[in-house]
Each structure stands twice: as C-alpha cells, then as structure tokens.
Amino acid sequence: MYERDWDVLVLLDACRVDLLEEVADEYSFLDDPQMLTSVGSSSIEWLENTFVDEYTHEMGETAYITGNPFSKRVLSTEDLLVLDEVWRYEWDEKRGTIPARAITDRAITAGRENDCERLIIHYMQPHFPSVPEPLSDGMNAETLGDGEGWDSPWHRLQRGELDQETLWSSYRENLRYVLDDVTLLLENLDAETVVISADHGNAAGEFGVYGHPKVPLKPIRNVPWYETTANDTESYVPEREIGVDQGKIEEKLGALGYL
C-alpha cells in the first residue's frame, strides 16, 4: 500500500471485488473501478506484509484507526503516529463485531485533530457477522485476535446449512451498511486522494474453498481499488469522545482489564 499514492485508505474487511461492483452504482464515490492483488489472504497476513521495516518512516506519519483485533499481534503504539484500536473499547458483544459508526467517529476525529500524512481506516464490514442480516453467532474480539477461528456463515455454506443466495444477500447488505458510513466519512474529512479497498476478499466455493484461509486464490487475493476525494463539510459531530488522547485510552483499557 505504501508504494501507492493516497492520503486516506479505507479498508472494507473481506470485501470481494464482484460484491463491491454489484452496489457501486448506488454510491457516487465508487465510479472508477480498479483492482489489485493484496499482500495477504487474511487480515493477519495483510498486517504483517504491510507494516514492515522498509516503511518505518511512512508508518511514523500514519494514523491507523482499526476495528480488526489482529492488530494486537502485529502493531504497538510505537510503530505508528497514531494507533487507535477501536475494537478494544467499542466491540459490540451482542452482535459479535464492531459497529461501523464507532470506526467512523474515531476516523473523523483523527482526521480533524491529527497532523498525519496518511490515515488508514479499517472497518470490519462486510466481514461476517452481518449487522443487518446475521446468519451466525458473532465473533469474540479476544479469541479472534489470538487467531482462533469461529463458525462463520462461510462454514455453514460449505456444510450445506445455508444456500448461496441467502449468504450473498447477507454479505451484500453488510457491505451497504458499511458504505453508508463511508459516505458520512467522506463528507467529514479533508483529503485529496481517498482509496476504498480491502485487506482481502473471500472464496465462495471456488476450488472447494470457502472464506479466506491462507491460500493464494484470486477471489481472496484480488481486492477492489476505487479512488475518490473527501471534503469536510463539518455536517457531523462524532458521537464518541472527541480528542481522547492515548493516556485516556490506556486508562479506559486498563479499567476494562485489557492492560
């Protein structure tokens, strides 16, 4: 990613190229479809192959706002200008994921209050479980971040407990759910070049593979790449605390038992 030109990178976790193409005409900022090959088949591989020593300088100028618990296995606050692991304090235990709005709020705050050269915003959607149409129990942030799997809808599809149409509908609605928040984000950030992409995709039965195991299949490794711009109209004030510094974040995490 650091070899490309962008100011803000929006990652839609586990988003297939063809899934985004299905809804692209519903969103004005998705009007220039491109594609590239990701450096990983999973979130942990993407993290390990993106945040490397070669880009230490660039990382020092980057704010990373993430809802993905795998960050704890790769990154520390010393690695980046800002590391805001929103999943640590905004995880929705009932849904078993982190709502998009929590990421949007923290990203808008970071964009307005931090002098960063690059901003990476990592949403968990459209990764299952789907917020609008859940098809399985949710994930646990701690066990997921430790690399333990969960019984996702992809596994249920593989076992024949779900049909393809039902799963795809849930997957697509979860993408619309997060793209509605991306719309709000783009209206409340200033950035000349914003990229909408993904860390990896998903396999839907191609070559007998489902989900995103660490295999180099095109449906998993090919990710979308849409370039747009953002203009802060100041039409929205984030609901989460504005300007929480790292000390306060650590205090909050300590109270929750994470430190």
XYZ file of N, CA and C in Angstrom:
777
model
N 0.813 -1.202 0.000
C 0.000 0.000 0.000
C 0.856 1.264 0.000
N 1.989 1.219 0.690
C 2.833 2.406 0.797
C 3.549 2.759 -0.508
N 3.487 1.885 -1.487
C 4.070 2.195 -2.789
C 3.105 2.979 -3.668
N 1.876 3.163 -3.195
C 0.857 3.868 -3.972
C 0.575 5.244 -3.376
N -0.045 6.091 -4.178
C -0.304 7.474 -3.791
C -1.709 7.603 -3.211
N -1.812 7.898 -1.934
C -3.106 8.115 -1.286
C -2.891 8.883 0.013
N -3.925 9.590 0.419
C -3.914 10.298 1.702
C -4.707 9.532 2.754
N -5.841 8.974 2.332
C -6.693 8.177 3.213
C -6.969 6.837 2.542
N -6.774 5.763 3.289
C -7.042 4.414 2.800
C -8.155 3.816 3.646
N -9.300 3.541 3.017
C -10.438 2.937 3.700
C -10.448 1.453 3.351
N -10.311 0.610 4.359
C -10.309 -0.834 4.154
C -11.652 -1.421 4.555
N -12.272 -2.114 3.621
C -13.503 -2.851 3.872
C -13.105 -4.309 4.053
N -13.128 -4.779 5.276
C -12.565 -6.088 5.583
C -13.307 -7.201 4.849
N -12.529 -8.032 4.170
C -13.059 -9.225 3.490
C -14.051 -8.891 2.381
N -13.783 -7.844 1.616
C -14.695 -7.429 0.552
C -14.237 -7.956 -0.804
N -15.063 -8.777 -1.426
C -14.781 -9.274 -2.764
C -14.948 -8.170 -3.798
N -14.189 -8.276 -4.881
C -14.275 -7.311 -5.976
C -15.666 -7.304 -6.586
N -16.210 -8.486 -6.875
C -17.514 -8.542 -7.539
C -18.648 -8.092 -6.627
N -18.497 -8.272 -5.328
C -19.519 -7.797 -4.397
C -19.613 -6.274 -4.433
N -18.469 -5.607 -4.411
C -18.476 -4.151 -4.451
C -18.992 -3.642 -5.793
N -18.677 -4.359 -6.856
C -19.184 -3.964 -8.174
C -20.707 -4.003 -8.226
N -21.317 -4.924 -7.499
C -22.780 -5.058 -7.512
C -23.482 -3.808 -6.986
N -22.862 -3.117 -6.031
C -23.529 -1.971 -5.399
C -22.877 -0.642 -5.770
N -21.860 -0.677 -6.605
C -21.084 0.531 -6.893
C -21.929 1.666 -7.438
N -22.930 1.350 -8.270
C -23.733 2.420 -8.872
C -24.661 3.109 -7.864
N -24.717 2.597 -6.638
C -25.524 3.214 -5.585
C -24.760 4.294 -4.820
N -23.447 4.383 -5.072
C -22.596 5.309 -4.322
C -21.742 6.110 -5.301
N -21.856 7.421 -5.242
C -21.197 8.277 -6.228
C -19.680 8.185 -6.182
N -19.127 7.827 -5.050
C -17.668 7.765 -4.925
C -17.075 6.461 -5.455
N -17.916 5.551 -5.913
C -17.437 4.289 -6.477
C -17.638 4.300 -7.990
N -16.959 5.247 -8.643
C -17.187 5.424 -10.087
C -15.958 5.135 -10.935
N -14.884 4.654 -10.325
C -13.656 4.384 -11.086
C -13.081 3.043 -10.650
N -13.681 1.936 -11.079
C -13.271 0.618 -10.582
C -11.892 0.187 -11.062
N -11.081 -0.229 -10.089
C -9.788 -0.824 -10.367
C -9.620 -2.018 -9.431
N -8.542 -2.745 -9.608
C -8.308 -3.931 -8.799
C -6.811 -4.113 -8.621
N -6.412 -4.670 -7.482
C -5.021 -5.052 -7.309
C -4.949 -6.331 -6.504
N -3.779 -6.907 -6.437
C -3.564 -8.137 -5.669
C -3.076 -7.761 -4.283
N -3.791 -8.220 -3.274
C -3.416 -7.928 -1.895
C -2.137 -8.662 -1.511
N -1.466 -8.152 -0.492
C -0.258 -8.798 0.016
C -0.592 -9.944 0.964
N -1.889 -10.182 1.209
C -2.259 -11.264 2.109
C -3.607 -11.861 1.783
N -3.817 -13.096 2.243
C -5.099 -13.781 2.073
C -5.965 -13.652 3.319
N -5.432 -13.014 4.344
C -6.144 -12.832 5.603
C -5.699 -11.515 6.215
N -6.403 -11.074 7.234
C -6.057 -9.804 7.879
C -4.669 -9.847 8.492
N -4.334 -10.953 9.153
C -3.020 -11.021 9.791
C -1.902 -10.965 8.756
N -2.087 -11.635 7.618
C -1.080 -11.565 6.560
C -0.974 -10.157 5.986
N -2.115 -9.489 5.820
C -2.081 -8.118 5.304
C -1.314 -7.215 6.253
N -1.582 -7.331 7.537
C -0.897 -6.518 8.535
C 0.608 -6.805 8.538
N 0.955 -8.081 8.553
C 2.370 -8.475 8.629
C 3.151 -8.044 7.394
N 2.488 -8.001 6.242
C 3.177 -7.673 4.996
C 3.049 -6.209 4.591
N 2.244 -5.447 5.323
C 2.097 -4.015 5.054
C 2.961 -3.184 5.986
N 2.891 -3.474 7.272
C 3.638 -2.705 8.269
C 4.984 -3.379 8.522
N 5.929 -3.113 7.626
C 7.248 -3.741 7.672
C 8.329 -2.668 7.822
N 9.525 -3.111 8.186
C 10.620 -2.186 8.478
C 10.939 -1.259 7.305
N 10.718 -1.741 6.095
C 11.011 -0.936 4.905
C 10.242 0.385 4.913
N 9.095 0.403 5.575
C 8.242 1.596 5.570
C 8.151 2.240 6.956
N 9.211 2.116 7.727
C 9.219 2.686 9.078
C 8.926 4.182 9.059
N 9.538 4.901 8.120
C 9.324 6.347 8.044
C 7.868 6.666 7.737
N 7.300 5.987 6.745
C 5.908 6.231 6.372
C 4.960 5.865 7.512
N 5.246 4.776 8.218
C 4.412 4.369 9.344
C 4.422 5.423 10.449
N 5.547 6.082 10.615
C 5.658 7.122 11.631
C 4.832 8.354 11.321
N 4.311 8.436 10.104
C 3.450 9.551 9.702
C 2.008 9.103 9.455
N 1.684 7.869 9.898
C 0.387 7.265 9.616
C -0.456 7.136 10.880
N -1.724 7.495 10.776
C -2.706 7.195 11.812
C -3.525 5.996 11.342
N -3.632 4.985 12.177
C -4.349 3.760 11.825
C -5.506 3.571 12.806
N -6.719 3.684 12.280
C -7.942 3.514 13.068
C -8.510 2.153 12.696
N -8.554 1.223 13.629
C -8.900 -0.142 13.236
C -9.937 -0.801 14.138
N -10.818 -1.557 13.496
C -11.770 -2.398 14.200
C -11.367 -3.858 14.162
N -10.183 -4.158 13.608
C -9.749 -5.544 13.438
C -8.812 -5.972 14.572
N -9.212 -6.965 15.365
C -8.422 -7.366 16.534
C -7.050 -7.956 16.216
N -6.777 -8.313 14.967
C -5.462 -8.850 14.646
C -4.359 -7.804 14.788
N -4.733 -6.543 14.928
C -3.722 -5.500 15.098
C -2.840 -5.767 16.309
N -3.402 -6.399 17.334
C -2.634 -6.601 18.564
C -1.476 -7.580 18.369
N -1.527 -8.381 17.316
C -0.470 -9.356 17.072
C 0.681 -8.789 16.253
N 0.490 -7.600 15.701
C 1.490 -7.051 14.786
C 2.005 -5.684 15.226
N 1.132 -4.838 15.775
C 1.469 -3.437 15.980
C 1.489 -3.032 17.445
N 2.266 -1.967 17.707
C 2.255 -1.303 19.009
C 2.161 0.194 18.758
N 1.905 0.948 19.797
C 1.752 2.391 19.643
C 3.038 3.051 19.154
N 4.184 2.405 19.360
C 5.456 2.969 18.905
C 5.644 2.848 17.398
N 4.873 1.988 16.748
C 5.072 1.727 15.323
C 4.473 2.804 14.424
N 3.466 3.521 14.927
C 2.707 4.454 14.098
C 2.558 5.795 14.813
N 2.234 6.809 14.034
C 1.959 8.111 14.641
C 0.770 8.003 15.592
N -0.290 7.336 15.137
C -1.466 7.065 15.959
C -1.911 5.632 15.699
N -2.092 4.853 16.748
C -2.699 3.531 16.646
C -3.925 3.537 17.543
N -5.090 3.587 16.941
C -6.353 3.607 17.678
C -7.064 2.281 17.435
N -6.907 1.348 18.373
C -7.518 0.028 18.267
C -8.937 0.109 18.841
N -9.834 0.590 18.024
C -11.199 0.868 18.472
C -11.893 -0.407 18.934
N -11.492 -1.537 18.400
C -12.098 -2.811 18.787
C -11.910 -3.097 20.274
N -10.898 -2.529 20.879
C -10.638 -2.802 22.294
C -11.708 -2.216 23.210
N -12.315 -1.109 22.798
C -13.248 -0.445 23.705
C -14.633 -0.183 23.113
N -14.870 -0.564 21.854
C -16.187 -0.352 21.243
C -16.779 -1.632 20.660
N -16.204 -2.784 20.987
C -16.717 -4.054 20.468
C -18.131 -4.292 20.980
N -19.027 -4.675 20.086
C -20.410 -4.959 20.430
C -20.533 -6.463 20.708
N -20.604 -6.821 21.984
C -20.632 -8.239 22.354
C -21.896 -8.934 21.839
N -22.997 -8.206 21.781
C -24.249 -8.804 21.332
C -24.182 -9.163 19.858
N -23.645 -8.250 19.038
C -23.541 -8.508 17.603
C -22.310 -9.335 17.256
N -21.330 -9.331 18.125
C -20.114 -10.075 17.862
C -19.255 -9.449 16.789
N -19.255 -8.118 16.751
C -18.413 -7.381 15.806
C -18.328 -5.944 16.299
N -17.647 -5.094 15.557
C -17.580 -3.690 15.931
C -18.400 -2.876 14.943
N -19.364 -2.104 15.424
C -20.214 -1.331 14.518
C -19.409 -0.340 13.687
N -19.868 -0.101 12.482
C -19.163 0.822 11.585
C -19.088 2.228 12.161
N -20.137 2.677 12.848
C -20.156 4.056 13.324
C -19.036 4.343 14.338
N -18.662 3.354 15.119
C -17.564 3.556 16.058
C -16.267 3.882 15.313
N -16.028 3.192 14.205
C -14.831 3.447 13.400
C -14.937 4.810 12.723
N -16.101 5.116 12.181
C -16.307 6.402 11.511
C -16.058 7.562 12.461
N -16.599 7.475 13.666
C -16.426 8.544 14.642
C -14.959 8.783 14.963
N -14.241 7.709 15.236
C -12.824 7.861 15.599
C -11.992 8.332 14.407
N -12.360 7.900 13.193
C -11.626 8.317 11.997
C -11.816 9.803 11.731
N -13.045 10.296 11.875
C -13.297 11.727 11.674
C -12.519 12.543 12.694
N -12.515 12.085 13.928
C -11.749 12.775 14.967
C -10.265 12.788 14.635
N -9.748 11.646 14.207
C -8.329 11.569 13.856
C -7.995 12.491 12.699
N -8.863 12.530 11.706
C -8.615 13.386 10.554
C -8.627 14.856 10.905
N -9.477 15.238 11.843
C -9.593 16.647 12.212
C -8.535 17.082 13.216
N -8.048 16.156 14.033
C -7.210 16.571 15.156
C -5.762 16.120 15.075
N -5.408 15.304 14.096
C -4.029 14.822 13.993
C -3.395 15.301 12.697
N -2.155 15.721 12.794
C -1.402 16.166 11.621
C -0.668 14.967 11.033
N -1.425 14.084 10.376
C -0.831 12.866 9.819
C -0.775 12.948 8.298
N 0.279 12.407 7.737
C 0.420 12.379 6.286
C -0.541 11.375 5.657
N -0.768 10.266 6.371
C -1.650 9.217 5.854
C -2.570 8.733 6.968
N -3.784 8.391 6.570
C -4.784 7.891 7.509
C -5.355 6.597 6.953
N -5.246 5.517 7.727
C -5.822 4.224 7.353
C -7.011 3.952 8.261
N -8.150 3.631 7.654
C -9.387 3.395 8.389
C -9.863 1.989 8.064
N -9.828 1.115 9.045
C -10.076 -0.310 8.815
C -11.406 -0.714 9.457
N -12.447 -0.769 8.625
C -13.752 -1.247 9.071
C -13.761 -2.776 9.105
N -14.602 -3.370 9.974
C -14.722 -4.826 9.996
C -15.693 -5.351 8.948
N -16.619 -4.542 8.493
C -17.572 -4.975 7.475
C -16.975 -4.820 6.064
N -17.397 -5.654 5.101
C -18.523 -6.599 5.144
C -18.207 -7.973 5.720
N -17.081 -8.106 6.400
C -16.758 -9.367 7.069
C -17.943 -9.784 7.937
N -18.281 -11.068 7.868
C -19.330 -11.582 8.742
C -18.892 -11.514 10.204
N -19.819 -11.400 11.159
C -21.272 -11.486 11.009
C -21.856 -10.211 10.415
N -22.908 -10.365 9.631
C -23.590 -9.235 9.029
C -24.415 -8.509 10.090
N -24.265 -7.199 10.145
C -25.061 -6.423 11.102
C -26.538 -6.415 10.711
N -26.889 -6.145 9.439
C -28.316 -6.126 9.071
C -28.958 -7.507 9.026
N -28.193 -8.530 8.586
C -28.770 -9.869 8.404
C -27.827 -10.929 8.976
N -27.726 -11.022 10.314
C -26.816 -12.011 10.899
C -27.252 -13.436 10.559
N -26.283 -14.244 10.188
C -26.568 -15.637 9.825
C -25.878 -16.626 10.757
N -25.190 -16.098 11.761
C -24.480 -16.968 12.694
C -24.226 -16.179 13.964
N -23.698 -16.869 14.955
C -23.264 -16.168 16.150
C -22.115 -15.231 15.785
N -21.903 -14.224 16.616
C -20.844 -13.266 16.342
C -19.473 -13.762 16.759
N -18.482 -12.935 16.490
C -17.102 -13.235 16.840
C -16.795 -12.724 18.245
N -15.724 -13.220 18.813
C -15.185 -12.725 20.069
C -13.883 -12.009 19.752
N -13.765 -10.755 20.148
C -12.600 -9.956 19.772
C -11.300 -10.568 20.254
N -11.287 -11.058 21.471
C -10.048 -11.580 22.034
C -9.612 -12.876 21.360
N -10.549 -13.834 21.198
C -10.159 -15.100 20.580
C -9.840 -14.919 19.097
N -10.573 -14.010 18.427
C -10.265 -13.745 17.022
C -8.866 -13.167 16.895
N -8.553 -12.197 17.746
C -7.233 -11.584 17.701
C -6.117 -12.548 18.045
N -6.450 -13.612 18.767
C -5.455 -14.632 19.092
C -5.329 -15.675 17.989
N -6.105 -15.509 16.924
C -6.001 -16.407 15.790
C -6.923 -17.603 15.831
N -7.842 -17.639 16.806
C -8.789 -18.747 16.877
C -9.964 -18.486 15.940
N -10.392 -19.519 15.261
C -11.469 -19.376 14.294
C -12.839 -19.310 14.948
N -13.859 -19.190 14.130
C -15.241 -19.186 14.601
C -16.096 -19.778 13.500
N -17.288 -20.160 13.837
C -18.162 -20.829 12.867
C -18.887 -19.780 12.027
N -18.252 -19.342 10.964
C -18.792 -18.268 10.134
C -19.839 -18.808 9.157
N -20.636 -17.911 8.557
C -21.588 -18.345 7.526
C -20.919 -19.071 6.369
N -19.648 -18.753 6.072
C -18.951 -19.468 5.004
C -18.835 -20.954 5.339
N -18.587 -21.273 6.611
C -18.514 -22.672 7.016
C -19.887 -23.329 6.907
N -20.934 -22.575 7.253
C -22.297 -23.109 7.158
C -22.678 -23.346 5.696
N -22.229 -22.460 4.812
C -22.465 -22.669 3.384
C -21.754 -23.923 2.905
N -20.528 -24.102 3.338
C -19.740 -25.266 2.940
C -20.397 -26.567 3.403
N -21.024 -26.541 4.576
C -21.675 -27.735 5.111
C -23.077 -27.936 4.552
N -23.551 -26.990 3.742
C -24.877 -27.107 3.162
C -26.000 -26.628 4.064
N -25.661 -25.922 5.146
C -26.673 -25.418 6.082
C -27.246 -24.079 5.617
N -26.567 -23.425 4.697
C -27.026 -22.175 4.091
C -26.966 -22.315 2.583
N -27.855 -21.623 1.878
C -27.740 -21.613 0.423
C -26.988 -20.356 -0.009
N -26.467 -20.413 -1.212
C -25.628 -19.330 -1.732
C -26.377 -17.993 -1.765
N -27.640 -18.011 -2.169
C -28.409 -16.770 -2.294
C -28.598 -16.081 -0.945
N -28.876 -16.861 0.085
C -29.075 -16.292 1.425
C -27.794 -15.687 1.945
N -26.688 -16.409 1.794
C -25.408 -15.886 2.262
C -25.024 -14.612 1.512
N -25.185 -14.633 0.193
C -24.752 -13.479 -0.608
C -25.589 -12.241 -0.284
N -26.876 -12.436 -0.029
C -27.740 -11.320 0.344
C -27.272 -10.687 1.649
N -26.919 -11.506 2.619
C -26.434 -11.009 3.902
C -25.105 -10.285 3.742
N -24.234 -10.848 2.956
C -22.912 -10.275 2.653
C -23.083 -8.901 1.986
N -23.978 -8.831 1.009
C -24.213 -7.587 0.271
C -24.829 -6.503 1.166
N -25.777 -6.883 2.018
C -26.390 -5.899 2.909
C -25.390 -5.386 3.944
N -24.486 -6.239 4.348
C -23.441 -5.799 5.284
C -22.491 -4.809 4.612
N -22.282 -4.985 3.321
C -21.469 -4.027 2.574
C -22.200 -2.688 2.455
N -23.475 -2.720 2.134
C -24.240 -1.467 2.067
C -24.223 -0.756 3.424
N -24.332 -1.542 4.479
C -24.309 -0.983 5.835
C -23.040 -0.172 6.079
N -21.889 -0.722 5.714
C -20.640 -0.003 5.968
C -20.428 1.126 4.961
N -20.876 0.953 3.723
C -20.709 2.012 2.726
C -21.546 3.244 3.067
N -22.664 3.056 3.743
C -23.431 4.210 4.207
C -22.599 5.028 5.195
N -21.810 4.349 6.003
C -20.934 5.065 6.930
C -19.754 5.694 6.207
N -19.252 5.038 5.175
C -18.178 5.625 4.372
C -18.670 6.923 3.725
N -19.914 6.954 3.320
C -20.496 8.181 2.768
C -20.408 9.318 3.782
N -20.781 9.034 5.023
C -20.690 10.036 6.090
C -19.242 10.444 6.326
N -18.357 9.477 6.302
C -16.933 9.743 6.498
C -16.398 10.720 5.461
N -16.715 10.489 4.198
C -16.184 11.310 3.120
C -16.722 12.737 3.149
N -17.831 12.931 3.831
C -18.395 14.274 3.964
C -17.841 15.009 5.181
N -16.951 14.332 5.932
C -16.436 14.935 7.160
C -14.933 14.733 7.339
N -14.249 14.590 6.220
C -12.791 14.539 6.168
C -12.318 15.422 5.024
N -11.107 15.928 5.135
C -10.468 16.624 4.020
C -9.332 15.755 3.508
N -9.420 15.338 2.259
C -8.366 14.519 1.684
C -8.433 14.598 0.169
N -7.283 14.801 -0.457
C -7.248 14.894 -1.913
C -7.438 13.539 -2.567
N -6.803 12.509 -1.993
C -6.922 11.164 -2.561
C -7.347 10.182 -1.491
N -8.558 9.669 -1.635
C -9.084 8.633 -0.748
C -9.239 7.359 -1.559
N -8.758 6.262 -1.019
C -8.876 4.967 -1.688
C -9.822 4.081 -0.883
N -10.756 3.444 -1.578
C -11.642 2.442 -0.986
C -11.134 1.089 -1.449
N -10.696 0.248 -0.516
C -10.105 -1.034 -0.881
C -10.450 -2.074 0.184
N -9.669 -3.140 0.245
C -9.901 -4.208 1.214
C -8.572 -4.857 1.563
N -8.525 -5.508 2.725
C -7.321 -6.245 3.077
C -7.251 -7.571 2.334
N -8.408 -8.166 2.082
C -8.503 -9.432 1.343
C -9.957 -9.623 0.934
N -10.230 -10.683 0.183
C -11.589 -10.994 -0.215
C -12.082 -12.254 0.465
N -12.878 -13.041 -0.248
C -13.422 -14.300 0.257
C -13.581 -15.272 -0.900
N -13.448 -16.546 -0.607
C -13.787 -17.579 -1.581
C -15.195 -18.065 -1.283
N -15.965 -18.290 -2.336
C -17.351 -18.738 -2.180
C -17.540 -20.109 -2.819
N -16.590 -20.988 -2.585
C -16.671 -22.344 -3.107
C -15.751 -22.614 -4.277
N -15.033 -21.588 -4.758
C -14.091 -21.789 -5.854
C -13.015 -22.798 -5.433
N -12.833 -23.825 -6.241
C -11.861 -24.890 -5.972
C -12.108 -25.533 -4.601
N -13.367 -25.500 -4.159
C -13.712 -26.112 -2.894
C -13.302 -25.320 -1.667
N -12.979 -24.048 -1.858
C -12.513 -23.205 -0.757
C -13.612 -22.216 -0.372
N -13.758 -21.991 0.936
C -14.755 -21.054 1.451
C -14.106 -20.117 2.467
N -14.541 -18.842 2.444
C -13.972 -17.871 3.371
C -12.604 -17.401 2.911
N -11.710 -17.151 3.869
C -10.396 -16.639 3.492
C -9.247 -17.306 4.248
N -9.083 -18.618 4.020
C -7.885 -19.267 4.553
C -6.651 -18.747 3.815
N -5.494 -19.065 4.320
C -4.255 -18.534 3.741
C -3.862 -19.312 2.490
N -4.648 -19.123 1.440
C -4.354 -19.724 0.141
C -4.429 -18.624 -0.917
N -3.581 -18.686 -1.944
C -3.499 -17.590 -2.933
C -4.522 -17.688 -4.059
N -5.799 -17.761 -3.725
C -6.856 -17.791 -4.741
C -7.245 -16.373 -5.136
N -7.584 -16.171 -6.403
C -7.954 -14.841 -6.883
C -9.127 -14.224 -6.115
N -10.207 -14.967 -5.819
C -11.311 -14.329 -5.082
C -10.905 -13.833 -3.703
N -9.817 -14.394 -3.169
C -9.333 -13.985 -1.849
C -8.284 -12.888 -1.967
N -7.374 -13.024 -2.920
C -6.252 -12.087 -3.018
C -6.556 -10.850 -3.850
N -7.477 -10.961 -4.803
C -7.849 -9.771 -5.580
C -8.771 -8.890 -4.749
N -8.440 -7.593 -4.691
C -9.247 -6.664 -3.898
C -9.587 -5.434 -4.736
N -10.708 -4.775 -4.415
C -11.100 -3.576 -5.162
C -10.192 -2.401 -4.853
N -10.189 -1.428 -5.746
C -9.401 -0.205 -5.563
C -10.147 0.929 -6.270
N -10.802 1.758 -5.496
C -11.545 2.905 -6.016
C -10.937 4.177 -5.439
N -10.652 5.147 -6.287
C -10.092 6.405 -5.826
C -11.146 7.504 -5.878
N -11.174 8.327 -4.836
C -12.108 9.436 -4.760
C -11.476 10.540 -3.925
N -12.270 11.532 -3.522
C -11.792 12.626 -2.679
C -12.748 12.777 -1.496
N -12.338 13.577 -0.518
C -13.181 13.847 0.642
C -13.132 15.326 0.965
N -14.277 15.860 1.380
C -14.378 17.271 1.741
C -15.140 17.401 3.053
N -14.504 18.004 4.040
C -15.112 18.126 5.358
C -16.135 19.254 5.373
N -17.398 18.896 5.311
C -18.479 19.877 5.372
C -18.831 20.237 6.809
N -18.213 19.523 7.763
C -18.479 19.717 9.191
C -19.966 19.541 9.505
N -20.585 18.659 8.762
C -22.018 18.402 8.942
C -22.296 17.404 10.054
N -21.240 16.783 10.578
C -21.428 15.736 11.582
C -20.420 15.895 12.708
N -20.901 15.749 13.931
C -20.041 15.735 15.112
C -20.018 14.315 15.649
N -18.857 13.689 15.723
C -18.786 12.296 16.198
C -19.423 12.125 17.564
N -20.101 11.001 17.740
C -20.784 10.725 18.995
C -19.811 10.272 20.071
N -18.686 9.651 19.642
C -17.693 9.200 20.614
C -16.915 10.393 21.131
N -16.168 10.182 22.182
C -15.414 11.255 22.793
C -14.485 11.906 21.778
N -14.496 13.203 21.730
C -13.643 13.949 20.816
C -12.308 14.213 21.482
N -11.248 13.921 20.751
C -9.918 14.292 21.242
C -9.410 13.458 22.391
N -9.825 12.193 22.505
C -9.297 11.334 23.555
C -7.826 11.064 23.277
N -6.945 11.423 24.223
C -5.527 11.187 23.980
C -5.157 9.766 24.387
N -3.915 9.373 24.075
C -3.518 7.996 24.305
C -3.572 7.638 25.788
N -3.234 8.595 26.645
C -3.278 8.324 28.076
C -4.666 7.955 28.542
N -5.675 8.692 28.035
C -7.046 8.391 28.413
C -7.502 7.062 27.836
N -7.055 6.759 26.612
C -7.389 5.469 26.015
C -6.829 4.331 26.865
N -5.555 4.464 27.275
C -4.934 3.422 28.085
C -5.630 3.293 29.435
N -6.059 4.420 29.994
C -6.804 4.388 31.256
C -8.099 3.606 31.090
N -8.782 3.858 29.974
C -10.044 3.160 29.711
C -9.802 1.665 29.509
N -8.751 1.322 28.749
C -8.443 -0.088 28.516
C -8.078 -0.788 29.804
N -7.358 -0.073 30.671
C -6.997 -0.644 31.958
C -8.211 -0.963 32.805
N -9.198 -0.065 32.770
C -10.429 -0.270 33.526
C -11.200 -1.468 33.004
N -11.047 -1.738 31.702
C -11.734 -2.872 31.096
C -10.945 -4.170 31.239
N -9.734 -4.076 31.809
C -8.926 -5.262 32.016
C -8.051 -5.676 30.857
N -7.861 -4.775 29.860
C -7.056 -5.129 28.694
C -5.570 -4.866 28.901
N -5.196 -4.073 29.905
C -3.783 -3.738 30.113
C -3.269 -4.378 31.393
